[in-house]
Amino acid sequence: MGITYGYIRVSSRDQKEDRQRKAFQELLIPEKNIFLDKQSGKDFERPEYQRMVRRMKQNDLLYIKSIDHLGRNYGEILEQWRVLTREKEVDIVVLDMPLLDTRRGKDLMGTFLSDIVLQVLSFVAENERENIRQRQAEGIAAAKARGVKFGRPEFPYPENFREIYLD
């Protein structure tokens, strides 16, 4: 058996990763093997994810809390899954979806079932990303219609600004 890893992703710096971290601590994954990115799941250009993948070797085990924490891009999730499981020969366990556990069912039927589940969940993850973006755009448009101003508030220049600036 290889090394056990945990991968955590949240979409922004202000989001908490406590729930994911707690799940990995209960699995006794060493803190040094838990990798955290606080950025969008739209692609896999994430520094900690890339660092973890470079470190992984054959027979290692990767835990992910749910598939949308891996990413939110259908094609890229499938590609990363393929790279990890087939090229690197790493096992992956998605805690929220027991059917996505590559340690079991390595025969044709098991692979087929997990591929179908992976495709469905990857689609759902990307679809949710699109829904989030649409809801955000609708919310911004509604706020603007109500007169909400976005961005930093204007700050008046001091009366002697021109003199100071030209000096």
PDB file of N, CA and C in Angstrom, residues 38-83:
ATOM      1  N   LYS A  38      -7.763  27.133  -2.376  1.00  0.00           N
ATOM      2  CA  LYS A  38      -8.918  28.016  -2.182  1.00  0.00           C
ATOM      3  C   LYS A  38      -9.092  28.817  -3.460  1.00  0.00           C
ATOM      4  N   GLN A  39      -9.687  28.159  -4.447  1.00  0.00           N
ATOM      5  CA  GLN A  39      -9.966  28.826  -5.711  1.00  0.00           C
ATOM      6  C   GLN A  39     -10.972  28.017  -6.515  1.00  0.00           C
ATOM      7  N   SER A  40     -11.414  28.605  -7.579  1.00  0.00           N
ATOM      8  CA  SER A  40     -12.460  28.014  -8.408  1.00  0.00           C
ATOM      9  C   SER A  40     -12.086  26.618  -8.893  1.00  0.00           C
ATOM     10  N   GLY A  41     -13.116  25.802  -9.110  1.00  0.00           N
ATOM     11  CA  GLY A  41     -12.921  24.472  -9.656  1.00  0.00           C
ATOM     12  C   GLY A  41     -13.085  24.437 -11.164  1.00  0.00           C
ATOM     13  N   LYS A  42     -13.031  25.598 -11.817  1.00  0.00           N
ATOM     14  CA  LYS A  42     -13.260  25.651 -13.260  1.00  0.00           C
ATOM     15  C   LYS A  42     -12.175  24.935 -14.050  1.00  0.00           C
ATOM     16  N   ASP A  43     -10.964  24.845 -13.494  1.00  0.00           N
ATOM     17  CA  ASP A  43      -9.892  24.114 -14.161  1.00  0.00           C
ATOM     18  C   ASP A  43      -8.959  23.533 -13.097  1.00  0.00           C
ATOM     19  N   PHE A  44      -7.904  22.895 -13.540  1.00  0.00           N
ATOM     20  CA  PHE A  44      -7.003  22.232 -12.597  1.00  0.00           C
ATOM     21  C   PHE A  44      -5.674  22.968 -12.465  1.00  0.00           C
ATOM     22  N   GLU A  45      -5.663  24.231 -12.817  1.00  0.00           N
ATOM     23  CA  GLU A  45      -4.475  25.059 -12.632  1.00  0.00           C
ATOM     24  C   GLU A  45      -4.460  25.577 -11.204  1.00  0.00           C
ATOM     25  N   ARG A  46      -4.357  24.636 -10.278  1.00  0.00           N
ATOM     26  CA  ARG A  46      -4.343  24.967  -8.855  1.00  0.00           C
ATOM     27  C   ARG A  46      -3.025  24.488  -8.278  1.00  0.00           C
ATOM     28  N   PRO A  47      -2.294  25.354  -7.585  1.00  0.00           N
ATOM     29  CA  PRO A  47      -0.935  25.007  -7.154  1.00  0.00           C
ATOM     30  C   PRO A  47      -0.844  23.780  -6.244  1.00  0.00           C
ATOM     31  N   GLU A  48      -1.705  23.686  -5.264  1.00  0.00           N
ATOM     32  CA  GLU A  48      -1.607  22.559  -4.331  1.00  0.00           C
ATOM     33  C   GLU A  48      -2.040  21.252  -4.993  1.00  0.00           C
ATOM     34  N   TYR A  49      -3.042  21.320  -5.859  1.00  0.00           N
ATOM     35  CA  TYR A  49      -3.448  20.112  -6.582  1.00  0.00           C
ATOM     36  C   TYR A  49      -2.287  19.623  -7.444  1.00  0.00           C
ATOM     37  N   GLN A  50      -1.662  20.542  -8.161  1.00  0.00           N
ATOM     38  CA  GLN A  50      -0.537  20.165  -9.029  1.00  0.00           C
ATOM     39  C   GLN A  50       0.621  19.588  -8.213  1.00  0.00           C
ATOM     40  N   ARG A  51       0.883  20.187  -7.068  1.00  0.00           N
ATOM     41  CA  ARG A  51       1.966  19.692  -6.200  1.00  0.00           C
ATOM     42  C   ARG A  51       1.655  18.283  -5.713  1.00  0.00           C
ATOM     43  N   MET A  52       0.405  18.040  -5.332  1.00  0.00           N
ATOM     44  CA  MET A  52      -0.007  16.718  -4.861  1.00  0.00           C
ATOM     45  C   MET A  52       0.139  15.681  -5.975  1.00  0.00           C
ATOM     46  N   VAL A  53      -0.331  16.008  -7.168  1.00  0.00           N
ATOM     47  CA  VAL A  53      -0.265  15.062  -8.283  1.00  0.00           C
ATOM     48  C   VAL A  53       1.186  14.720  -8.617  1.00  0.00           C
ATOM     49  N   ARG A  54       2.066  15.712  -8.597  1.00  0.00           N
ATOM     50  CA  ARG A  54       3.490  15.440  -8.865  1.00  0.00           C
ATOM     51  C   ARG A  54       4.069  14.470  -7.846  1.00  0.00           C
ATOM     52  N   ARG A  55       3.576  14.534  -6.633  1.00  0.00           N
ATOM     53  CA  ARG A  55       4.085  13.695  -5.547  1.00  0.00           C
ATOM     54  C   ARG A  55       3.563  12.259  -5.607  1.00  0.00           C
ATOM     55  N   MET A  56       2.380  12.073  -6.183  1.00  0.00           N
ATOM     56  CA  MET A  56       1.719  10.765  -6.139  1.00  0.00           C
ATOM     57  C   MET A  56       2.427   9.723  -7.006  1.00  0.00           C
ATOM     58  N   LYS A  57       2.393   8.489  -6.492  1.00  0.00           N
ATOM     59  CA  LYS A  57       3.019   7.349  -7.170  1.00  0.00           C
ATOM     60  C   LYS A  57       2.022   6.196  -7.241  1.00  0.00           C
ATOM     61  N   GLN A  58       2.396   5.173  -7.973  1.00  0.00           N
ATOM     62  CA  GLN A  58       1.579   3.972  -8.098  1.00  0.00           C
ATOM     63  C   GLN A  58       1.223   3.424  -6.717  1.00  0.00           C
ATOM     64  N   ASN A  59      -0.041   2.986  -6.574  1.00  0.00           N
ATOM     65  CA  ASN A  59      -0.593   2.396  -5.347  1.00  0.00           C
ATOM     66  C   ASN A  59      -0.878   3.406  -4.239  1.00  0.00           C
ATOM     67  N   ASP A  60      -0.712   4.704  -4.493  1.00  0.00           N
ATOM     68  CA  ASP A  60      -1.129   5.702  -3.517  1.00  0.00           C
ATOM     69  C   ASP A  60      -2.655   5.767  -3.528  1.00  0.00           C
ATOM     70  N   LEU A  61      -3.210   6.420  -2.512  1.00  0.00           N
ATOM     71  CA  LEU A  61      -4.657   6.510  -2.355  1.00  0.00           C
ATOM     72  C   LEU A  61      -5.038   7.968  -2.121  1.00  0.00           C
ATOM     73  N   LEU A  62      -6.001   8.461  -2.900  1.00  0.00           N
ATOM     74  CA  LEU A  62      -6.468   9.837  -2.790  1.00  0.00           C
ATOM     75  C   LEU A  62      -7.911   9.855  -2.312  1.00  0.00           C
ATOM     76  N   TYR A  63      -8.170  10.587  -1.228  1.00  0.00           N
ATOM     77  CA  TYR A  63      -9.527  10.790  -0.735  1.00  0.00           C
ATOM     78  C   TYR A  63      -9.989  12.194  -1.129  1.00  0.00           C
ATOM     79  N   ILE A  64     -11.237  12.268  -1.582  1.00  0.00           N
ATOM     80  CA  ILE A  64     -11.896  13.535  -1.895  1.00  0.00           C
ATOM     81  C   ILE A  64     -13.258  13.470  -1.226  1.00  0.00           C
ATOM     82  N   LYS A  65     -13.683  14.556  -0.602  1.00  0.00           N
ATOM     83  CA  LYS A  65     -14.975  14.553   0.095  1.00  0.00           C
ATOM     84  C   LYS A  65     -16.134  14.372  -0.878  1.00  0.00           C
ATOM     85  N   SER A  66     -16.148  15.120  -1.970  1.00  0.00           N
ATOM     86  CA  SER A  66     -17.172  14.943  -3.003  1.00  0.00           C
ATOM     87  C   SER A  66     -16.571  15.350  -4.347  1.00  0.00           C
ATOM     88  N   ILE A  67     -17.159  14.874  -5.416  1.00  0.00           N
ATOM     89  CA  ILE A  67     -16.567  15.069  -6.739  1.00  0.00           C
ATOM     90  C   ILE A  67     -16.462  16.546  -7.106  1.00  0.00           C
ATOM     91  N   ASP A  68     -17.392  17.394  -6.639  1.00  0.00           N
ATOM     92  CA  ASP A  68     -17.304  18.806  -6.990  1.00  0.00           C
ATOM     93  C   ASP A  68     -16.155  19.513  -6.273  1.00  0.00           C
ATOM     94  N   HIS A  69     -15.579  18.871  -5.255  1.00  0.00           N
ATOM     95  CA  HIS A  69     -14.375  19.442  -4.632  1.00  0.00           C
ATOM     96  C   HIS A  69     -13.143  19.149  -5.489  1.00  0.00           C
ATOM     97  N   LEU A  70     -13.235  18.117  -6.316  1.00  0.00           N
ATOM     98  CA  LEU A  70     -12.147  17.860  -7.260  1.00  0.00           C
ATOM     99  C   LEU A  70     -12.173  18.934  -8.345  1.00  0.00           C
ATOM    100  N   GLY A  71     -13.347  19.209  -8.887  1.00  0.00           N
ATOM    101  CA  GLY A  71     -13.456  20.234  -9.924  1.00  0.00           C
ATOM    102  C   GLY A  71     -14.893  20.437 -10.336  1.00  0.00           C
ATOM    103  N   ARG A  72     -15.079  21.416 -11.242  1.00  0.00           N
ATOM    104  CA  ARG A  72     -16.420  21.714 -11.739  1.00  0.00           C
ATOM    105  C   ARG A  72     -16.429  21.816 -13.263  1.00  0.00           C
ATOM    106  N   ASN A  73     -15.488  21.138 -13.892  1.00  0.00           N
ATOM    107  CA  ASN A  73     -15.419  21.124 -15.340  1.00  0.00           C
ATOM    108  C   ASN A  73     -15.495  19.674 -15.795  1.00  0.00           C
ATOM    109  N   TYR A  74     -16.589  19.319 -16.452  1.00  0.00           N
ATOM    110  CA  TYR A  74     -16.879  17.933 -16.837  1.00  0.00           C
ATOM    111  C   TYR A  74     -15.692  17.252 -17.519  1.00  0.00           C
ATOM    112  N   GLY A  75     -15.215  17.833 -18.595  1.00  0.00           N
ATOM    113  CA  GLY A  75     -14.132  17.213 -19.358  1.00  0.00           C
ATOM    114  C   GLY A  75     -12.849  17.087 -18.560  1.00  0.00           C
ATOM    115  N   GLU A  76     -12.533  18.115 -17.801  1.00  0.00           N
ATOM    116  CA  GLU A  76     -11.284  18.087 -17.039  1.00  0.00           C
ATOM    117  C   GLU A  76     -11.351  17.117 -15.861  1.00  0.00           C
ATOM    118  N   ILE A  77     -12.513  16.977 -15.241  1.00  0.00           N
ATOM    119  CA  ILE A  77     -12.648  15.982 -14.166  1.00  0.00           C
ATOM    120  C   ILE A  77     -12.387  14.598 -14.731  1.00  0.00           C
ATOM    121  N   LEU A  78     -13.008  14.280 -15.858  1.00  0.00           N
ATOM    122  CA  LEU A  78     -12.810  12.965 -16.471  1.00  0.00           C
ATOM    123  C   LEU A  78     -11.345  12.750 -16.842  1.00  0.00           C
ATOM    124  N   GLU A  79     -10.703  13.785 -17.377  1.00  0.00           N
ATOM    125  CA  GLU A  79      -9.296  13.669 -17.768  1.00  0.00           C
ATOM    126  C   GLU A  79      -8.399  13.467 -16.549  1.00  0.00           C
ATOM    127  N   GLN A  80      -8.619  14.237 -15.488  1.00  0.00           N
ATOM    128  CA  GLN A  80      -7.799  14.075 -14.284  1.00  0.00           C
ATOM    129  C   GLN A  80      -8.007  12.700 -13.661  1.00  0.00           C
ATOM    130  N   TRP A  81      -9.243  12.237 -13.655  1.00  0.00           N
ATOM    131  CA  TRP A  81      -9.545  10.905 -13.131  1.00  0.00           C
ATOM    132  C   TRP A  81      -8.748   9.851 -13.913  1.00  0.00           C
ATOM    133  N   ARG A  82      -8.743  10.005 -15.244  1.00  0.00           N
ATOM    134  CA  ARG A  82      -8.017   9.066 -16.100  1.00  0.00           C
ATOM    135  C   ARG A  82      -6.513   9.126 -15.809  1.00  0.00           C
ATOM    136  N   VAL A  83      -5.958  10.316 -15.717  1.00  0.00           N
ATOM    137  CA  VAL A  83      -4.528  10.469 -15.449  1.00  0.00           C
ATOM    138  C   VAL A  83      -4.168   9.805 -14.119  1.00  0.00           C
TER     139      VAL A  83
END
